[in-house]
JSON list of C-alpha atoms in Angstrom, two decimals:
[
{"chain": "J", "resi": 605, "resn": "MET", "atom": "CA", "xyz": [16.40, -31.84, 3.89]},
{"chain": "J", "resi": 606, "resn": "PRO", "atom": "CA", "xyz": [17.33, -30.43, 0.45]},
{"chain": "J", "resi": 607, "resn": "VAL", "atom": "CA", "xyz": [18.86, -26.95, 0.42]},
{"chain": "J", "resi": 608, "resn": "PRO", "atom": "CA", "xyz": [16.69, -24.44, -1.49]},
{"chain": "J", "resi": 609, "resn": "GLU", "atom": "CA", "xyz": [18.10, -22.54, -4.45]},
{"chain": "J", "resi": 610, "resn": "ILE", "atom": "CA", "xyz": [17.73, -18.81, -5.07]},
{"chain": "J", "resi": 611, "resn": "PRO", "atom": "CA", "xyz": [15.38, -18.13, -7.98]},
{"chain": "J", "resi": 612, "resn": "MET", "atom": "CA", "xyz": [17.36, -16.56, -10.85]},
{"chain": "J", "resi": 613, "resn": "SER", "atom": "CA", "xyz": [14.95, -13.61, -10.95]},
{"chain": "J", "resi": 614, "resn": "LEU", "atom": "CA", "xyz": [16.05, -12.59, -7.43]},
{"chain": "J", "resi": 615, "resn": "ASN", "atom": "CA", "xyz": [19.82, -12.91, -7.86]},
{"chain": "J", "resi": 616, "resn": "THR", "atom": "CA", "xyz": [20.46, -9.27, -8.77]},
{"chain": "J", "resi": 617, "resn": "SER", "atom": "CA", "xyz": [17.32, -7.73, -7.27]},
{"chain": "J", "resi": 618, "resn": "PRO", "atom": "CA", "xyz": [17.79, -5.40, -4.29]},
{"chain": "J", "resi": 619, "resn": "CYS", "atom": "CA", "xyz": [17.44, -7.28, -1.02]},
{"chain": "J", "resi": 620, "resn": "PRO", "atom": "CA", "xyz": [14.04, -6.76, 0.63]},
{"chain": "J", "resi": 621, "resn": "CYS", "atom": "CA", "xyz": [15.78, -5.99, 3.96]},
{"chain": "J", "resi": 622, "resn": "ASP", "atom": "CA", "xyz": [16.80, -2.54, 2.64]},
{"chain": "J", "resi": 623, "resn": "SER", "atom": "CA", "xyz": [20.54, -3.17, 3.06]},
{"chain": "J", "resi": 624, "resn": "GLY", "atom": "CA", "xyz": [21.24, -1.73, -0.39]},
{"chain": "J", "resi": 625, "resn": "ARG", "atom": "CA", "xyz": [22.94, -4.96, -1.50]},
{"chain": "J", "resi": 626, "resn": "PRO", "atom": "CA", "xyz": [21.71, -7.50, -4.07]},
{"chain": "J", "resi": 627, "resn": "TYR", "atom": "CA", "xyz": [19.51, -10.22, -2.57]},
{"chain": "J", "resi": 628, "resn": "SER", "atom": "CA", "xyz": [21.95, -12.99, -3.60]},
{"chain": "J", "resi": 629, "resn": "SER", "atom": "CA", "xyz": [24.82, -11.45, -1.59]},
{"chain": "J", "resi": 630, "resn": "CYS", "atom": "CA", "xyz": [22.63, -10.40, 1.34]},
{"chain": "J", "resi": 631, "resn": "CYS", "atom": "CA", "xyz": [19.72, -12.39, 2.79]},
{"chain": "J", "resi": 632, "resn": "GLY", "atom": "CA", "xyz": [19.64, -14.79, -0.16]},
{"chain": "J", "resi": 633, "resn": "ARG", "atom": "CA", "xyz": [22.85, -16.37, 1.17]},
{"chain": "J", "resi": 634, "resn": "TRP", "atom": "CA", "xyz": [21.02, -17.48, 4.31]},
{"chain": "J", "resi": 635, "resn": "HIS", "atom": "CA", "xyz": [17.80, -18.46, 2.52]},
{"chain": "J", "resi": 636, "resn": "ALA", "atom": "CA", "xyz": [19.44, -20.87, 0.07]},
{"chain": "J", "resi": 637, "resn": "GLY", "atom": "CA", "xyz": [22.68, -22.40, -1.13]},
{"chain": "J", "resi": 638, "resn": "ALA", "atom": "CA", "xyz": [25.83, -23.35, 0.77]},
{"chain": "J", "resi": 639, "resn": "LEU", "atom": "CA", "xyz": [25.20, -20.92, 3.65]},
{"chain": "J", "resi": 640, "resn": "HIS", "atom": "CA", "xyz": [21.54, -21.88, 4.13]},
{"chain": "J", "resi": 641, "resn": "LEU", "atom": "CA", "xyz": [20.43, -21.13, 7.74]},
{"chain": "J", "resi": 642, "resn": "GLN", "atom": "CA", "xyz": [23.92, -19.85, 8.67]},
{"chain": "J", "resi": 643, "resn": "ALA", "atom": "CA", "xyz": [23.30, -16.15, 9.43]},
{"chain": "J", "resi": 644, "resn": "PRO", "atom": "CA", "xyz": [26.45, -15.10, 11.33]},
{"chain": "J", "resi": 645, "resn": "ASP", "atom": "CA", "xyz": [24.75, -12.91, 13.95]},
{"chain": "J", "resi": 646, "resn": "ALA", "atom": "CA", "xyz": [21.37, -11.86, 15.29]},
{"chain": "J", "resi": 647, "resn": "GLN", "atom": "CA", "xyz": [21.09, -8.77, 13.11]},
{"chain": "J", "resi": 648, "resn": "ALA", "atom": "CA", "xyz": [21.76, -10.78, 9.92]},
{"chain": "J", "resi": 649, "resn": "LEU", "atom": "CA", "xyz": [19.16, -13.31, 11.05]},
{"chain": "J", "resi": 650, "resn": "MET", "atom": "CA", "xyz": [16.66, -10.51, 11.77]},
{"chain": "J", "resi": 651, "resn": "ARG", "atom": "CA", "xyz": [17.18, -9.05, 8.29]},
{"chain": "J", "resi": 652, "resn": "SER", "atom": "CA", "xyz": [16.91, -12.49, 6.68]},
{"chain": "J", "resi": 653, "resn": "ARG", "atom": "CA", "xyz": [13.68, -13.20, 8.55]},
{"chain": "J", "resi": 654, "resn": "TYR", "atom": "CA", "xyz": [12.19, -9.90, 7.39]},
{"chain": "J", "resi": 655, "resn": "SER", "atom": "CA", "xyz": [13.15, -10.79, 3.80]},
{"chain": "J", "resi": 656, "resn": "ALA", "atom": "CA", "xyz": [11.62, -14.24, 4.33]},
{"chain": "J", "resi": 657, "resn": "PHE", "atom": "CA", "xyz": [8.35, -12.58, 5.39]},
{"chain": "J", "resi": 658, "resn": "VAL", "atom": "CA", "xyz": [8.47, -10.39, 2.25]},
{"chain": "J", "resi": 659, "resn": "LEU", "atom": "CA", "xyz": [9.14, -13.41, 0.02]},
{"chain": "J", "resi": 660, "resn": "ASP", "atom": "CA", "xyz": [6.73, -15.68, 1.93]},
{"chain": "J", "resi": 661, "resn": "LEU", "atom": "CA", "xyz": [9.46, -18.21, 2.80]},
{"chain": "J", "resi": 662, "resn": "THR", "atom": "CA", "xyz": [7.54, -19.90, 5.60]},
{"chain": "J", "resi": 663, "resn": "ASP", "atom": "CA", "xyz": [9.93, -22.88, 5.77]},
{"chain": "J", "resi": 664, "resn": "TYR", "atom": "CA", "xyz": [12.84, -20.51, 6.46]},
{"chain": "J", "resi": 665, "resn": "LEU", "atom": "CA", "xyz": [10.82, -18.69, 9.12]},
{"chain": "J", "resi": 666, "resn": "ARG", "atom": "CA", "xyz": [9.99, -22.01, 10.80]},
{"chain": "J", "resi": 667, "resn": "ASP", "atom": "CA", "xyz": [13.58, -23.26, 10.60]},
{"chain": "J", "resi": 668, "resn": "THR", "atom": "CA", "xyz": [15.00, -20.07, 12.17]},
{"chain": "J", "resi": 669, "resn": "TRP", "atom": "CA", "xyz": [12.42, -19.92, 14.99]},
{"chain": "J", "resi": 670, "resn": "HIS", "atom": "CA", "xyz": [13.61, -21.52, 18.22]},
{"chain": "J", "resi": 671, "resn": "PRO", "atom": "CA", "xyz": [11.86, -24.89, 18.74]},
{"chain": "J", "resi": 672, "resn": "GLY", "atom": "CA", "xyz": [10.92, -23.89, 22.29]},
{"chain": "J", "resi": 673, "resn": "THR", "atom": "CA", "xyz": [8.81, -20.92, 21.15]},
{"chain": "J", "resi": 674, "resn": "ARG", "atom": "CA", "xyz": [7.97, -21.80, 17.54]},
{"chain": "J", "resi": 675, "resn": "PRO", "atom": "CA", "xyz": [4.24, -21.97, 16.71]},
{"chain": "J", "resi": 676, "resn": "ASP", "atom": "CA", "xyz": [2.79, -25.18, 15.28]},
{"chain": "J", "resi": 677, "resn": "SER", "atom": "CA", "xyz": [2.33, -23.54, 11.89]},
{"chain": "J", "resi": 678, "resn": "ILE", "atom": "CA", "xyz": [3.31, -20.32, 10.14]},
{"chain": "J", "resi": 679, "resn": "GLU", "atom": "CA", "xyz": [0.68, -18.88, 7.88]},
{"chain": "J", "resi": 680, "resn": "PRO", "atom": "CA", "xyz": [1.63, -17.39, 4.51]},
{"chain": "J", "resi": 681, "resn": "ASN", "atom": "CA", "xyz": [1.09, -13.68, 3.95]},
{"chain": "J", "resi": 682, "resn": "PRO", "atom": "CA", "xyz": [-2.55, -12.71, 3.43]},
{"chain": "J", "resi": 683, "resn": "ALA", "atom": "CA", "xyz": [-3.44, -11.82, -0.16]},
{"chain": "J", "resi": 684, "resn": "GLY", "atom": "CA", "xyz": [-2.66, -8.19, -0.88]},
{"chain": "J", "resi": 685, "resn": "LEU", "atom": "CA", "xyz": [-0.17, -7.66, 1.96]},
{"chain": "J", "resi": 686, "resn": "LYS", "atom": "CA", "xyz": [2.69, -5.42, 0.81]},
{"chain": "J", "resi": 687, "resn": "TRP", "atom": "CA", "xyz": [5.84, -5.13, 2.90]},
{"chain": "J", "resi": 688, "resn": "LEU", "atom": "CA", "xyz": [7.25, -1.59, 2.60]},
{"chain": "J", "resi": 689, "resn": "GLY", "atom": "CA", "xyz": [10.54, -1.59, 4.45]},
{"chain": "J", "resi": 690, "resn": "LEU", "atom": "CA", "xyz": [12.70, -2.48, 7.41]},
{"chain": "J", "resi": 691, "resn": "SER", "atom": "CA", "xyz": [14.59, -0.16, 9.72]},
{"chain": "J", "resi": 692, "resn": "ILE", "atom": "CA", "xyz": [17.01, -1.53, 12.32]},
{"chain": "J", "resi": 693, "resn": "LYS", "atom": "CA", "xyz": [16.88, 0.78, 15.36]},
{"chain": "J", "resi": 694, "resn": "GLY", "atom": "CA", "xyz": [19.51, -0.99, 17.43]},
{"chain": "J", "resi": 695, "resn": "HIS", "atom": "CA", "xyz": [21.14, -4.30, 18.25]},
{"chain": "J", "resi": 696, "resn": "ALA", "atom": "CA", "xyz": [23.08, -5.60, 21.21]},
{"chain": "J", "resi": 697, "resn": "ARG", "atom": "CA", "xyz": [24.80, -8.78, 22.22]},
{"chain": "J", "resi": 698, "resn": "GLN", "atom": "CA", "xyz": [24.15, -9.61, 25.87]},
{"chain": "J", "resi": 699, "resn": "ASP", "atom": "CA", "xyz": [26.73, -12.42, 25.97]},
{"chain": "J", "resi": 700, "resn": "ASP", "atom": "CA", "xyz": [28.19, -15.07, 23.65]},
{"chain": "J", "resi": 701, "resn": "THR", "atom": "CA", "xyz": [24.84, -16.73, 23.00]},
{"chain": "J", "resi": 702, "resn": "HIS", "atom": "CA", "xyz": [22.15, -14.05, 23.47]},
{"chain": "J", "resi": 703, "resn": "ALA", "atom": "CA", "xyz": [21.34, -10.92, 21.47]},
{"chain": "J", "resi": 704, "resn": "THR", "atom": "CA", "xyz": [18.53, -8.48, 20.78]},
{"chain": "J", "resi": 705, "resn": "VAL", "atom": "CA", "xyz": [17.56, -6.49, 17.70]},
{"chain": "J", "resi": 706, "resn": "GLU", "atom": "CA", "xyz": [15.13, -3.56, 17.75]},
{"chain": "J", "resi": 707, "resn": "PHE", "atom": "CA", "xyz": [13.44, -2.90, 14.42]},
{"chain": "J", "resi": 708, "resn": "VAL", "atom": "CA", "xyz": [10.49, -1.30, 12.68]},
{"chain": "J", "resi": 709, "resn": "ALA", "atom": "CA", "xyz": [8.85, -3.16, 9.77]},
{"chain": "J", "resi": 710, "resn": "ARG", "atom": "CA", "xyz": [6.29, -1.30, 7.69]},
{"chain": "J", "resi": 711, "resn": "SER", "atom": "CA", "xyz": [3.53, -2.86, 5.60]},
{"chain": "J", "resi": 712, "resn": "ARG", "atom": "CA", "xyz": [0.24, -2.07, 3.90]},
{"chain": "J", "resi": 713, "resn": "TRP", "atom": "CA", "xyz": [-2.78, -4.33, 3.86]},
{"chain": "J", "resi": 714, "resn": "GLN", "atom": "CA", "xyz": [-6.33, -3.61, 2.78]},
{"chain": "J", "resi": 715, "resn": "GLY", "atom": "CA", "xyz": [-5.39, 0.04, 2.21]},
{"chain": "J", "resi": 716, "resn": "LYS", "atom": "CA", "xyz": [-4.12, 0.56, 5.75]},
{"chain": "J", "resi": 717, "resn": "GLY", "atom": "CA", "xyz": [-0.50, 1.23, 6.69]},
{"chain": "J", "resi": 718, "resn": "GLU", "atom": "CA", "xyz": [0.91, -0.85, 9.53]},
{"chain": "J", "resi": 719, "resn": "ARG", "atom": "CA", "xyz": [4.04, -0.40, 11.61]},
{"chain": "J", "resi": 720, "resn": "LEU", "atom": "CA", "xyz": [5.52, -3.25, 13.65]},
{"chain": "J", "resi": 721, "resn": "HIS", "atom": "CA", "xyz": [8.05, -2.00, 16.23]},
{"chain": "J", "resi": 722, "resn": "GLU", "atom": "CA", "xyz": [9.63, -4.88, 18.13]},
{"chain": "J", "resi": 723, "resn": "THR", "atom": "CA", "xyz": [12.69, -5.79, 20.12]},
{"chain": "J", "resi": 724, "resn": "SER", "atom": "CA", "xyz": [13.42, -9.40, 19.19]},
{"chain": "J", "resi": 725, "resn": "ARG", "atom": "CA", "xyz": [15.42, -11.85, 21.29]},
{"chain": "J", "resi": 726, "resn": "PHE", "atom": "CA", "xyz": [17.82, -14.31, 19.67]},
{"chain": "J", "resi": 727, "resn": "VAL", "atom": "CA", "xyz": [19.84, -17.24, 20.96]},
{"chain": "J", "resi": 728, "resn": "LEU", "atom": "CA", "xyz": [22.88, -19.03, 19.50]},
{"chain": "J", "resi": 729, "resn": "GLU", "atom": "CA", "xyz": [22.65, -22.83, 19.81]},
{"chain": "J", "resi": 730, "resn": "GLU", "atom": "CA", "xyz": [24.91, -25.40, 18.18]},
{"chain": "J", "resi": 731, "resn": "GLY", "atom": "CA", "xyz": [26.43, -22.74, 15.93]},
{"chain": "J", "resi": 732, "resn": "ARG", "atom": "CA", "xyz": [23.10, -21.33, 14.66]},
{"chain": "J", "resi": 733, "resn": "TRP", "atom": "CA", "xyz": [21.15, -18.23, 15.61]},
{"chain": "J", "resi": 734, "resn": "PHE", "atom": "CA", "xyz": [17.43, -18.59, 16.33]},
{"chain": "J", "resi": 735, "resn": "TYR", "atom": "CA", "xyz": [14.63, -16.09, 16.85]},
{"chain": "J", "resi": 736, "resn": "VAL", "atom": "CA", "xyz": [13.12, -16.69, 20.31]},
{"chain": "J", "resi": 737, "resn": "ASP", "atom": "CA", "xyz": [10.44, -14.04, 20.80]},
{"chain": "J", "resi": 738, "resn": "GLY", "atom": "CA", "xyz": [9.90, -10.31, 20.85]},
{"chain": "J", "resi": 739, "resn": "THR", "atom": "CA", "xyz": [8.51, -7.41, 22.83]},
{"chain": "J", "resi": 740, "resn": "LEU", "atom": "CA", "xyz": [6.21, -5.09, 20.91]},
{"chain": "J", "resi": 741, "resn": "HIS", "atom": "CA", "xyz": [6.58, -1.33, 21.39]},
{"chain": "J", "resi": 742, "resn": "ASP", "atom": "CA", "xyz": [3.60, 1.00, 21.51]},
{"chain": "J", "resi": 743, "resn": "LYS", "atom": "CA", "xyz": [2.64, 2.56, 18.20]}
]
């Protein structure tokens, strides 16, 4: 599988995950290049997956979703969906291979604001972190 490259237009843009760092030195490292798919911990993977949703990187989302829970297909963003921001509420490592990240992702679609509040579960297998599933919190 060829490793994707970061589009030049994104290299110095702020990272969509709201870290305050440039995309190329934040989530872009995990999306493409030498460190492709190598997020070092669950929180970095969570941030990179949010950025992948913003940038519509469905291959990255598929490749970072655990094969045991991954859906058959991942649909691209609907036309007009605007991601507005990510807030990490907490993260914890249960043991050497399991972690959780609680986050809120905000978006707007068809003129309506949305708020996704989830605690995601992650697992480390063969040196790579994977998203497993998540528990939604009430709005």
